[in-house]
């Protein structure tokens, strides 16, 4: 996701940004994404399917957005067969 291009693609219909963090410690620039989400009042749903334990500026991915998703499918590096989990600390969600 190119952050410069992201703002150009936001419309009145945009409800969420879904950044994806990757295996081996690669994270999106969550600091800049949070600024954009606040500017446009858009939710962030983090896709952390292959990023268990990954950090951005000493904070674990999955703890920045309004919600985060983790996958435990057989091809992921942490597996239970087929399962997913959605995490949030927002009571209204």
PDB file of N, CA and C in Angstrom:
ATOM      1  N   UNK A   1       0.848  -1.167   0.000  1.00  0.00           N
ATOM      2  CA  UNK A   1       0.000   0.000   0.000  1.00  0.00           C
ATOM      3  C   UNK A   1       0.898   1.237   0.000  1.00  0.00           C
ATOM      4  N   UNK A   2       0.773   2.046  -1.011  1.00  0.00           N
ATOM      5  CA  UNK A   2       1.511   3.297  -1.088  1.00  0.00           C
ATOM      6  C   UNK A   2       0.689   4.376  -0.402  1.00  0.00           C
ATOM      7  N   UNK A   3       1.207   4.952   0.673  1.00  0.00           N
ATOM      8  CA  UNK A   3       0.445   5.938   1.439  1.00  0.00           C
ATOM      9  C   UNK A   3       0.111   7.187   0.621  1.00  0.00           C
ATOM     10  N   UNK A   4       1.013   7.560  -0.305  1.00  0.00           N
ATOM     11  CA  UNK A   4       0.744   8.716  -1.148  1.00  0.00           C
ATOM     12  C   UNK A   4      -0.482   8.474  -2.028  1.00  0.00           C
ATOM     13  N   UNK A   5      -0.647   7.252  -2.477  1.00  0.00           N
ATOM     14  CA  UNK A   5      -1.759   6.883  -3.344  1.00  0.00           C
ATOM     15  C   UNK A   5      -3.043   6.645  -2.546  1.00  0.00           C
ATOM     16  N   UNK A   6      -2.897   6.244  -1.285  1.00  0.00           N
ATOM     17  CA  UNK A   6      -4.051   5.920  -0.457  1.00  0.00           C
ATOM     18  C   UNK A   6      -5.034   7.073  -0.341  1.00  0.00           C
ATOM     19  N   UNK A   7      -4.550   8.246  -0.012  1.00  0.00           N
ATOM     20  CA  UNK A   7      -5.454   9.389   0.168  1.00  0.00           C
ATOM     21  C   UNK A   7      -6.209   9.734  -1.115  1.00  0.00           C
ATOM     22  N   UNK A   8      -5.583   9.546  -2.254  1.00  0.00           N
ATOM     23  CA  UNK A   8      -6.259   9.832  -3.538  1.00  0.00           C
ATOM     24  C   UNK A   8      -7.399   8.851  -3.803  1.00  0.00           C
ATOM     25  N   UNK A   9      -7.323   7.669  -3.204  1.00  0.00           N
ATOM     26  CA  UNK A   9      -8.338   6.646  -3.451  1.00  0.00           C
ATOM     27  C   UNK A   9      -9.479   6.668  -2.440  1.00  0.00           C
ATOM     28  N   UNK A  10      -9.385   7.480  -1.404  1.00  0.00           N
ATOM     29  CA  UNK A  10     -10.448   7.573  -0.404  1.00  0.00           C
ATOM     30  C   UNK A  10     -11.611   8.364  -0.993  1.00  0.00           C
ATOM     31  N   UNK A  11     -12.818   7.795  -0.849  1.00  0.00           N
ATOM     32  CA  UNK A  11     -14.030   8.478  -1.308  1.00  0.00           C
ATOM     33  C   UNK A  11     -15.009   8.558  -0.142  1.00  0.00           C
ATOM     34  N   UNK A  12     -16.165   9.153  -0.387  1.00  0.00           N
ATOM     35  CA  UNK A  12     -17.193   9.222   0.660  1.00  0.00           C
ATOM     36  C   UNK A  12     -17.714   7.836   1.030  1.00  0.00           C
ATOM     37  N   UNK A  13     -17.470   6.849   0.183  1.00  0.00           N
ATOM     38  CA  UNK A  13     -17.920   5.479   0.441  1.00  0.00           C
ATOM     39  C   UNK A  13     -16.887   4.630   1.194  1.00  0.00           C
ATOM     40  N   UNK A  14     -15.694   5.154   1.392  1.00  0.00           N
ATOM     41  CA  UNK A  14     -14.647   4.402   2.077  1.00  0.00           C
ATOM     42  C   UNK A  14     -14.985   4.276   3.558  1.00  0.00           C
ATOM     43  N   UNK A  15     -15.033   3.051   4.042  1.00  0.00           N
ATOM     44  CA  UNK A  15     -15.401   2.783   5.438  1.00  0.00           C
ATOM     45  C   UNK A  15     -14.220   2.327   6.272  1.00  0.00           C
ATOM     46  N   UNK A  16     -13.223   1.691   5.639  1.00  0.00           N
ATOM     47  CA  UNK A  16     -12.094   1.153   6.393  1.00  0.00           C
ATOM     48  C   UNK A  16     -10.860   1.048   5.511  1.00  0.00           C
ATOM     49  N   UNK A  17      -9.719   1.067   6.175  1.00  0.00           N
ATOM     50  CA  UNK A  17      -8.429   0.781   5.560  1.00  0.00           C
ATOM     51  C   UNK A  17      -7.988  -0.554   6.155  1.00  0.00           C
ATOM     52  N   UNK A  18      -7.527  -1.469   5.305  1.00  0.00           N
ATOM     53  CA  UNK A  18      -7.110  -2.786   5.794  1.00  0.00           C
ATOM     54  C   UNK A  18      -5.633  -2.990   5.442  1.00  0.00           C
ATOM     55  N   UNK A  19      -4.740  -2.525   6.316  1.00  0.00           N
ATOM     56  CA  UNK A  19      -3.311  -2.750   6.072  1.00  0.00           C
ATOM     57  C   UNK A  19      -2.937  -4.186   6.402  1.00  0.00           C
ATOM     58  N   UNK A  20      -1.945  -4.701   5.702  1.00  0.00           N
ATOM     59  CA  UNK A  20      -1.525  -6.091   5.885  1.00  0.00           C
ATOM     60  C   UNK A  20      -0.072  -6.122   6.338  1.00  0.00           C
ATOM     61  N   UNK A  21       0.181  -6.734   7.484  1.00  0.00           N
ATOM     62  CA  UNK A  21       1.548  -6.936   7.968  1.00  0.00           C
ATOM     63  C   UNK A  21       1.974  -8.346   7.589  1.00  0.00           C
ATOM     64  N   UNK A  22       3.258  -8.539   7.408  1.00  0.00           N
ATOM     65  CA  UNK A  22       3.740  -9.795   6.846  1.00  0.00           C
ATOM     66  C   UNK A  22       4.670 -10.559   7.767  1.00  0.00           C
ATOM     67  N   UNK A  23       4.826 -11.825   7.424  1.00  0.00           N
ATOM     68  CA  UNK A  23       5.734 -12.740   8.098  1.00  0.00           C
ATOM     69  C   UNK A  23       7.144 -12.154   8.120  1.00  0.00           C
ATOM     70  N   UNK A  24       7.892 -12.482   9.102  1.00  0.00           N
ATOM     71  CA  UNK A  24       9.292 -12.076   9.244  1.00  0.00           C
ATOM     72  C   UNK A  24       9.436 -10.621   9.664  1.00  0.00           C
ATOM     73  N   UNK A  25       8.415 -10.065  10.308  1.00  0.00           N
ATOM     74  CA  UNK A  25       8.556  -8.767  10.933  1.00  0.00           C
ATOM     75  C   UNK A  25       8.332  -7.550  10.072  1.00  0.00           C
ATOM     76  N   UNK A  26       7.667  -7.691   8.960  1.00  0.00           N
ATOM     77  CA  UNK A  26       7.401  -6.551   8.091  1.00  0.00           C
ATOM     78  C   UNK A  26       6.040  -5.946   8.432  1.00  0.00           C
ATOM     79  N   UNK A  27       6.044  -4.676   8.787  1.00  0.00           N
ATOM     80  CA  UNK A  27       4.809  -3.992   9.168  1.00  0.00           C
ATOM     81  C   UNK A  27       4.581  -2.770   8.300  1.00  0.00           C
ATOM     82  N   UNK A  28       3.335  -2.401   8.149  1.00  0.00           N
ATOM     83  CA  UNK A  28       3.001  -1.142   7.490  1.00  0.00           C
ATOM     84  C   UNK A  28       3.418   0.008   8.402  1.00  0.00           C
ATOM     85  N   UNK A  29       3.487   1.199   7.859  1.00  0.00           N
ATOM     86  CA  UNK A  29       3.757   2.383   8.663  1.00  0.00           C
ATOM     87  C   UNK A  29       2.460   2.770   9.372  1.00  0.00           C
ATOM     88  N   UNK A  30       2.240   2.165  10.514  1.00  0.00           N
ATOM     89  CA  UNK A  30       0.981   2.352  11.237  1.00  0.00           C
ATOM     90  C   UNK A  30       0.813   3.781  11.734  1.00  0.00           C
ATOM     91  N   UNK A  31       1.882   4.460  12.021  1.00  0.00           N
ATOM     92  CA  UNK A  31       1.818   5.843  12.478  1.00  0.00           C
ATOM     93  C   UNK A  31       1.158   6.735  11.419  1.00  0.00           C
ATOM     94  N   UNK A  32       1.609   6.623  10.183  1.00  0.00           N
ATOM     95  CA  UNK A  32       1.030   7.415   9.096  1.00  0.00           C
ATOM     96  C   UNK A  32      -0.392   6.969   8.757  1.00  0.00           C
ATOM     97  N   UNK A  33      -0.650   5.663   8.820  1.00  0.00           N
ATOM     98  CA  UNK A  33      -2.006   5.168   8.561  1.00  0.00           C
ATOM     99  C   UNK A  33      -2.999   5.697   9.589  1.00  0.00           C
ATOM    100  N   UNK A  34      -2.595   5.759  10.847  1.00  0.00           N
ATOM    101  CA  UNK A  34      -3.474   6.297  11.891  1.00  0.00           C
ATOM    102  C   UNK A  34      -3.793   7.762  11.651  1.00  0.00           C
ATOM    103  N   UNK A  35      -2.811   8.530  11.175  1.00  0.00           N
ATOM    104  CA  UNK A  35      -3.050   9.945  10.854  1.00  0.00           C
ATOM    105  C   UNK A  35      -4.096  10.072   9.750  1.00  0.00           C
ATOM    106  N   UNK A  36      -3.969   9.245   8.727  1.00  0.00           N
ATOM    107  CA  UNK A  36      -4.925   9.277   7.614  1.00  0.00           C
ATOM    108  C   UNK A  36      -6.309   8.850   8.084  1.00  0.00           C
ATOM    109  N   UNK A  37      -6.381   7.795   8.894  1.00  0.00           N
ATOM    110  CA  UNK A  37      -7.690   7.312   9.359  1.00  0.00           C
ATOM    111  C   UNK A  37      -8.387   8.363  10.220  1.00  0.00           C
ATOM    112  N   UNK A  38      -7.638   9.078  11.029  1.00  0.00           N
ATOM    113  CA  UNK A  38      -8.238  10.139  11.853  1.00  0.00           C
ATOM    114  C   UNK A  38      -8.675  11.322  10.993  1.00  0.00           C
ATOM    115  N   UNK A  39      -7.863  11.675  10.031  1.00  0.00           N
ATOM    116  CA  UNK A  39      -8.173  12.806   9.140  1.00  0.00           C
ATOM    117  C   UNK A  39      -9.491  12.594   8.409  1.00  0.00           C
ATOM    118  N   UNK A  40      -9.750  11.352   7.967  1.00  0.00           N
ATOM    119  CA  UNK A  40     -10.944  11.044   7.181  1.00  0.00           C
ATOM    120  C   UNK A  40     -12.010  10.287   7.974  1.00  0.00           C
ATOM    121  N   UNK A  41     -11.759  10.054   9.258  1.00  0.00           N
ATOM    122  CA  UNK A  41     -12.698   9.319  10.117  1.00  0.00           C
ATOM    123  C   UNK A  41     -13.031   7.942   9.527  1.00  0.00           C
ATOM    124  N   UNK A  42     -11.977   7.193   9.224  1.00  0.00           N
ATOM    125  CA  UNK A  42     -12.085   5.871   8.620  1.00  0.00           C
ATOM    126  C   UNK A  42     -11.520   4.848   9.601  1.00  0.00           C
ATOM    127  N   UNK A  43     -12.156   3.713   9.725  1.00  0.00           N
ATOM    128  CA  UNK A  43     -11.687   2.640  10.598  1.00  0.00           C
ATOM    129  C   UNK A  43     -10.453   1.958  10.007  1.00  0.00           C
ATOM    130  N   UNK A  44      -9.640   1.390  10.882  1.00  0.00           N
ATOM    131  CA  UNK A  44      -8.514   0.559  10.459  1.00  0.00           C
ATOM    132  C   UNK A  44      -8.758  -0.859  10.966  1.00  0.00           C
ATOM    133  N   UNK A  45      -8.717  -1.812  10.043  1.00  0.00           N
ATOM    134  CA  UNK A  45      -8.828  -3.231  10.368  1.00  0.00           C
ATOM    135  C   UNK A  45      -7.507  -3.861   9.944  1.00  0.00           C
ATOM    136  N   UNK A  46      -6.686  -4.227  10.907  1.00  0.00           N
ATOM    137  CA  UNK A  46      -5.364  -4.770  10.597  1.00  0.00           C
ATOM    138  C   UNK A  46      -5.451  -6.243  10.205  1.00  0.00           C
ATOM    139  N   UNK A  47      -4.828  -6.591   9.101  1.00  0.00           N
ATOM    140  CA  UNK A  47      -4.698  -7.991   8.694  1.00  0.00           C
ATOM    141  C   UNK A  47      -3.335  -8.468   9.184  1.00  0.00           C
ATOM    142  N   UNK A  48      -3.353  -9.256  10.240  1.00  0.00           N
ATOM    143  CA  UNK A  48      -2.112  -9.746  10.862  1.00  0.00           C
ATOM    144  C   UNK A  48      -1.965 -11.252  10.687  1.00  0.00           C
ATOM    145  N   UNK A  49      -2.536 -11.781   9.633  1.00  0.00           N
ATOM    146  CA  UNK A  49      -2.606 -13.230   9.444  1.00  0.00           C
ATOM    147  C   UNK A  49      -1.263 -13.933   9.501  1.00  0.00           C
ATOM    148  N   UNK A  50      -0.207 -13.255   9.076  1.00  0.00           N
ATOM    149  CA  UNK A  50       1.113 -13.877   9.124  1.00  0.00           C
ATOM    150  C   UNK A  50       2.098 -12.989   9.876  1.00  0.00           C
ATOM    151  N   UNK A  51       1.596 -12.259  10.854  1.00  0.00           N
ATOM    152  CA  UNK A  51       2.446 -11.296  11.545  1.00  0.00           C
ATOM    153  C   UNK A  51       2.412 -11.450  13.060  1.00  0.00           C
ATOM    154  N   UNK A  52       2.116 -12.640  13.547  1.00  0.00           N
ATOM    155  CA  UNK A  52       2.079 -12.865  14.991  1.00  0.00           C
ATOM    156  C   UNK A  52       3.404 -12.435  15.612  1.00  0.00           C
ATOM    157  N   UNK A  53       3.368 -11.503  16.535  1.00  0.00           N
ATOM    158  CA  UNK A  53       4.577 -11.048  17.216  1.00  0.00           C
ATOM    159  C   UNK A  53       5.316  -9.911  16.537  1.00  0.00           C
ATOM    160  N   UNK A  54       4.921  -9.538  15.334  1.00  0.00           N
ATOM    161  CA  UNK A  54       5.566  -8.440  14.618  1.00  0.00           C
ATOM    162  C   UNK A  54       5.309  -7.129  15.348  1.00  0.00           C
ATOM    163  N   UNK A  55       6.297  -6.246  15.351  1.00  0.00           N
ATOM    164  CA  UNK A  55       6.152  -4.959  16.023  1.00  0.00           C
ATOM    165  C   UNK A  55       6.417  -3.810  15.065  1.00  0.00           C
ATOM    166  N   UNK A  56       5.758  -2.689  15.333  1.00  0.00           N
ATOM    167  CA  UNK A  56       6.049  -1.417  14.674  1.00  0.00           C
ATOM    168  C   UNK A  56       6.342  -0.427  15.795  1.00  0.00           C
ATOM    169  N   UNK A  57       7.553   0.076  15.814  1.00  0.00           N
ATOM    170  CA  UNK A  57       7.991   1.005  16.860  1.00  0.00           C
ATOM    171  C   UNK A  57       7.699   0.459  18.254  1.00  0.00           C
ATOM    172  N   UNK A  58       8.079  -0.768  18.489  1.00  0.00           N
ATOM    173  CA  UNK A  58       7.976  -1.445  19.785  1.00  0.00           C
ATOM    174  C   UNK A  58       6.558  -1.731  20.255  1.00  0.00           C
ATOM    175  N   UNK A  59       5.589  -1.641  19.376  1.00  0.00           N
ATOM    176  CA  UNK A  59       4.198  -1.974  19.706  1.00  0.00           C
ATOM    177  C   UNK A  59       3.746  -3.058  18.730  1.00  0.00           C
ATOM    178  N   UNK A  60       3.111  -4.099  19.250  1.00  0.00           N
ATOM    179  CA  UNK A  60       2.724  -5.229  18.396  1.00  0.00           C
ATOM    180  C   UNK A  60       1.634  -4.854  17.402  1.00  0.00           C
ATOM    181  N   UNK A  61       1.804  -5.344  16.160  1.00  0.00           N
ATOM    182  CA  UNK A  61       0.749  -5.155  15.173  1.00  0.00           C
ATOM    183  C   UNK A  61      -0.489  -5.887  15.670  1.00  0.00           C
ATOM    184  N   UNK A  62      -1.619  -5.376  15.307  1.00  0.00           N
ATOM    185  CA  UNK A  62      -2.876  -5.910  15.822  1.00  0.00           C
ATOM    186  C   UNK A  62      -3.400  -5.073  16.967  1.00  0.00           C
ATOM    187  N   UNK A  63      -2.580  -4.143  17.459  1.00  0.00           N
ATOM    188  CA  UNK A  63      -3.001  -3.300  18.579  1.00  0.00           C
ATOM    189  C   UNK A  63      -3.143  -1.835  18.184  1.00  0.00           C
ATOM    190  N   UNK A  64      -3.035  -1.523  16.897  1.00  0.00           N
ATOM    191  CA  UNK A  64      -3.123  -0.141  16.437  1.00  0.00           C
ATOM    192  C   UNK A  64      -4.535   0.236  15.987  1.00  0.00           C
ATOM    193  N   UNK A  65      -5.167  -0.635  15.248  1.00  0.00           N
ATOM    194  CA  UNK A  65      -6.431  -0.299  14.592  1.00  0.00           C
ATOM    195  C   UNK A  65      -7.650  -0.476  15.469  1.00  0.00           C
ATOM    196  N   UNK A  66      -8.796  -0.335  14.834  1.00  0.00           N
ATOM    197  CA  UNK A  66     -10.078  -0.535  15.514  1.00  0.00           C
ATOM    198  C   UNK A  66     -10.343  -2.019  15.726  1.00  0.00           C
ATOM    199  N   UNK A  67      -9.807  -2.826  14.826  1.00  0.00           N
ATOM    200  CA  UNK A  67      -9.915  -4.280  14.939  1.00  0.00           C
ATOM    201  C   UNK A  67      -8.713  -4.886  14.236  1.00  0.00           C
ATOM    202  N   UNK A  68      -8.419  -6.132  14.573  1.00  0.00           N
ATOM    203  CA  UNK A  68      -7.337  -6.848  13.899  1.00  0.00           C
ATOM    204  C   UNK A  68      -7.778  -8.286  13.658  1.00  0.00           C
ATOM    205  N   UNK A  69      -7.277  -8.850  12.576  1.00  0.00           N
ATOM    206  CA  UNK A  69      -7.649 -10.209  12.182  1.00  0.00           C
ATOM    207  C   UNK A  69      -6.404 -11.076  12.102  1.00  0.00           C
ATOM    208  N   UNK A  70      -6.519 -12.281  12.624  1.00  0.00           N
ATOM    209  CA  UNK A  70      -5.447 -13.263  12.559  1.00  0.00           C
ATOM    210  C   UNK A  70      -6.022 -14.543  11.969  1.00  0.00           C
ATOM    211  N   UNK A  71      -5.250 -15.188  11.108  1.00  0.00           N
ATOM    212  CA  UNK A  71      -5.681 -16.426  10.489  1.00  0.00           C
ATOM    213  C   UNK A  71      -4.810 -17.573  10.983  1.00  0.00           C
ATOM    214  N   UNK A  72      -5.416 -18.724  11.167  1.00  0.00           N
ATOM    215  CA  UNK A  72      -4.694 -19.912  11.597  1.00  0.00           C
ATOM    216  C   UNK A  72      -4.842 -21.029  10.575  1.00  0.00           C
ATOM    217  N   UNK A  73      -5.047 -20.670   9.314  1.00  0.00           N
ATOM    218  CA  UNK A  73      -5.191 -21.635   8.236  1.00  0.00           C
ATOM    219  C   UNK A  73      -3.892 -22.442   8.106  1.00  0.00           C
ATOM    220  N   UNK A  74      -3.988 -23.600   7.516  1.00  0.00           N
ATOM    221  CA  UNK A  74      -2.868 -24.539   7.435  1.00  0.00           C
ATOM    222  C   UNK A  74      -1.620 -23.965   6.762  1.00  0.00           C
ATOM    223  N   UNK A  75      -1.754 -23.000   5.873  1.00  0.00           N
ATOM    224  CA  UNK A  75      -0.589 -22.431   5.191  1.00  0.00           C
ATOM    225  C   UNK A  75       0.052 -21.286   5.965  1.00  0.00           C
ATOM    226  N   UNK A  76      -0.523 -20.884   7.065  1.00  0.00           N
ATOM    227  CA  UNK A  76       0.046 -19.807   7.882  1.00  0.00           C
ATOM    228  C   UNK A  76       1.120 -20.383   8.799  1.00  0.00           C
ATOM    229  N   UNK A  77       1.944 -19.532   9.390  1.00  0.00           N
ATOM    230  CA  UNK A  77       3.031 -20.040  10.227  1.00  0.00           C
ATOM    231  C   UNK A  77       2.571 -20.429  11.630  1.00  0.00           C
ATOM    232  N   UNK A  78       1.385 -20.042  12.036  1.00  0.00           N
ATOM    233  CA  UNK A  78       0.775 -20.527  13.276  1.00  0.00           C
ATOM    234  C   UNK A  78      -0.574 -21.107  12.878  1.00  0.00           C
ATOM    235  N   UNK A  79      -0.775 -22.388  13.113  1.00  0.00           N
ATOM    236  CA  UNK A  79      -1.952 -23.034  12.562  1.00  0.00           C
ATOM    237  C   UNK A  79      -2.722 -23.861  13.581  1.00  0.00           C
ATOM    238  N   UNK A  80      -4.014 -23.937  13.360  1.00  0.00           N
ATOM    239  CA  UNK A  80      -4.885 -24.826  14.134  1.00  0.00           C
ATOM    240  C   UNK A  80      -5.741 -25.635  13.179  1.00  0.00           C
ATOM    241  N   UNK A  81      -5.376 -25.610  11.911  1.00  0.00           N
ATOM    242  CA  UNK A  81      -6.183 -26.258  10.876  1.00  0.00           C
ATOM    243  C   UNK A  81      -6.873 -25.176  10.077  1.00  0.00           C
ATOM    244  N   UNK A  82      -8.073 -24.824  10.471  1.00  0.00           N
ATOM    245  CA  UNK A  82      -8.795 -23.720   9.848  1.00  0.00           C
ATOM    246  C   UNK A  82      -9.475 -22.920  10.942  1.00  0.00           C
ATOM    247  N   UNK A  83      -8.991 -21.713  11.166  1.00  0.00           N
ATOM    248  CA  UNK A  83      -9.603 -20.857  12.174  1.00  0.00           C
ATOM    249  C   UNK A  83      -9.141 -19.420  11.964  1.00  0.00           C
ATOM    250  N   UNK A  84      -9.920 -18.500  12.453  1.00  0.00           N
ATOM    251  CA  UNK A  84      -9.576 -17.090  12.422  1.00  0.00           C
ATOM    252  C   UNK A  84      -9.973 -16.485  13.758  1.00  0.00           C
ATOM    253  N   UNK A  85      -9.421 -15.314  14.039  1.00  0.00           N
ATOM    254  CA  UNK A  85      -9.817 -14.583  15.229  1.00  0.00           C
ATOM    255  C   UNK A  85      -9.824 -13.099  14.885  1.00  0.00           C
ATOM    256  N   UNK A  86     -10.793 -12.392  15.399  1.00  0.00           N
ATOM    257  CA  UNK A  86     -10.870 -10.940  15.254  1.00  0.00           C
ATOM    258  C   UNK A  86     -10.752 -10.355  16.649  1.00  0.00           C
ATOM    259  N   UNK A  87      -9.852  -9.388  16.800  1.00  0.00           N
ATOM    260  CA  UNK A  87      -9.619  -8.769  18.108  1.00  0.00           C
ATOM    261  C   UNK A  87      -9.967  -7.284  18.051  1.00  0.00           C
ATOM    262  N   UNK A  88     -10.486  -6.768  19.156  1.00  0.00           N
ATOM    263  CA  UNK A  88     -10.737  -5.334  19.276  1.00  0.00           C
ATOM    264  C   UNK A  88     -10.804  -4.976  20.751  1.00  0.00           C
ATOM    265  N   UNK A  89     -10.519  -3.742  21.059  1.00  0.00           N
ATOM    266  CA  UNK A  89     -10.724  -3.257  22.412  1.00  0.00           C
ATOM    267  C   UNK A  89     -11.807  -2.166  22.438  1.00  0.00           C
ATOM    268  N   UNK A  90     -12.567  -2.098  21.351  1.00  0.00           N
ATOM    269  CA  UNK A  90     -13.659  -1.128  21.200  1.00  0.00           C
ATOM    270  C   UNK A  90     -14.977  -1.816  21.527  1.00  0.00           C
ATOM    271  N   UNK A  91     -15.592  -1.460  22.630  1.00  0.00           N
ATOM    272  CA  UNK A  91     -16.846  -2.087  23.052  1.00  0.00           C
ATOM    273  C   UNK A  91     -17.975  -1.904  22.037  1.00  0.00           C
ATOM    274  N   UNK A  92     -17.979  -0.772  21.330  1.00  0.00           N
ATOM    275  CA  UNK A  92     -19.060  -0.518  20.380  1.00  0.00           C
ATOM    276  C   UNK A  92     -18.968  -1.359  19.105  1.00  0.00           C
ATOM    277  N   UNK A  93     -17.848  -2.043  18.902  1.00  0.00           N
ATOM    278  CA  UNK A  93     -17.723  -2.937  17.747  1.00  0.00           C
ATOM    279  C   UNK A  93     -18.161  -4.335  18.113  1.00  0.00           C
TER     280      UNK A  93
END
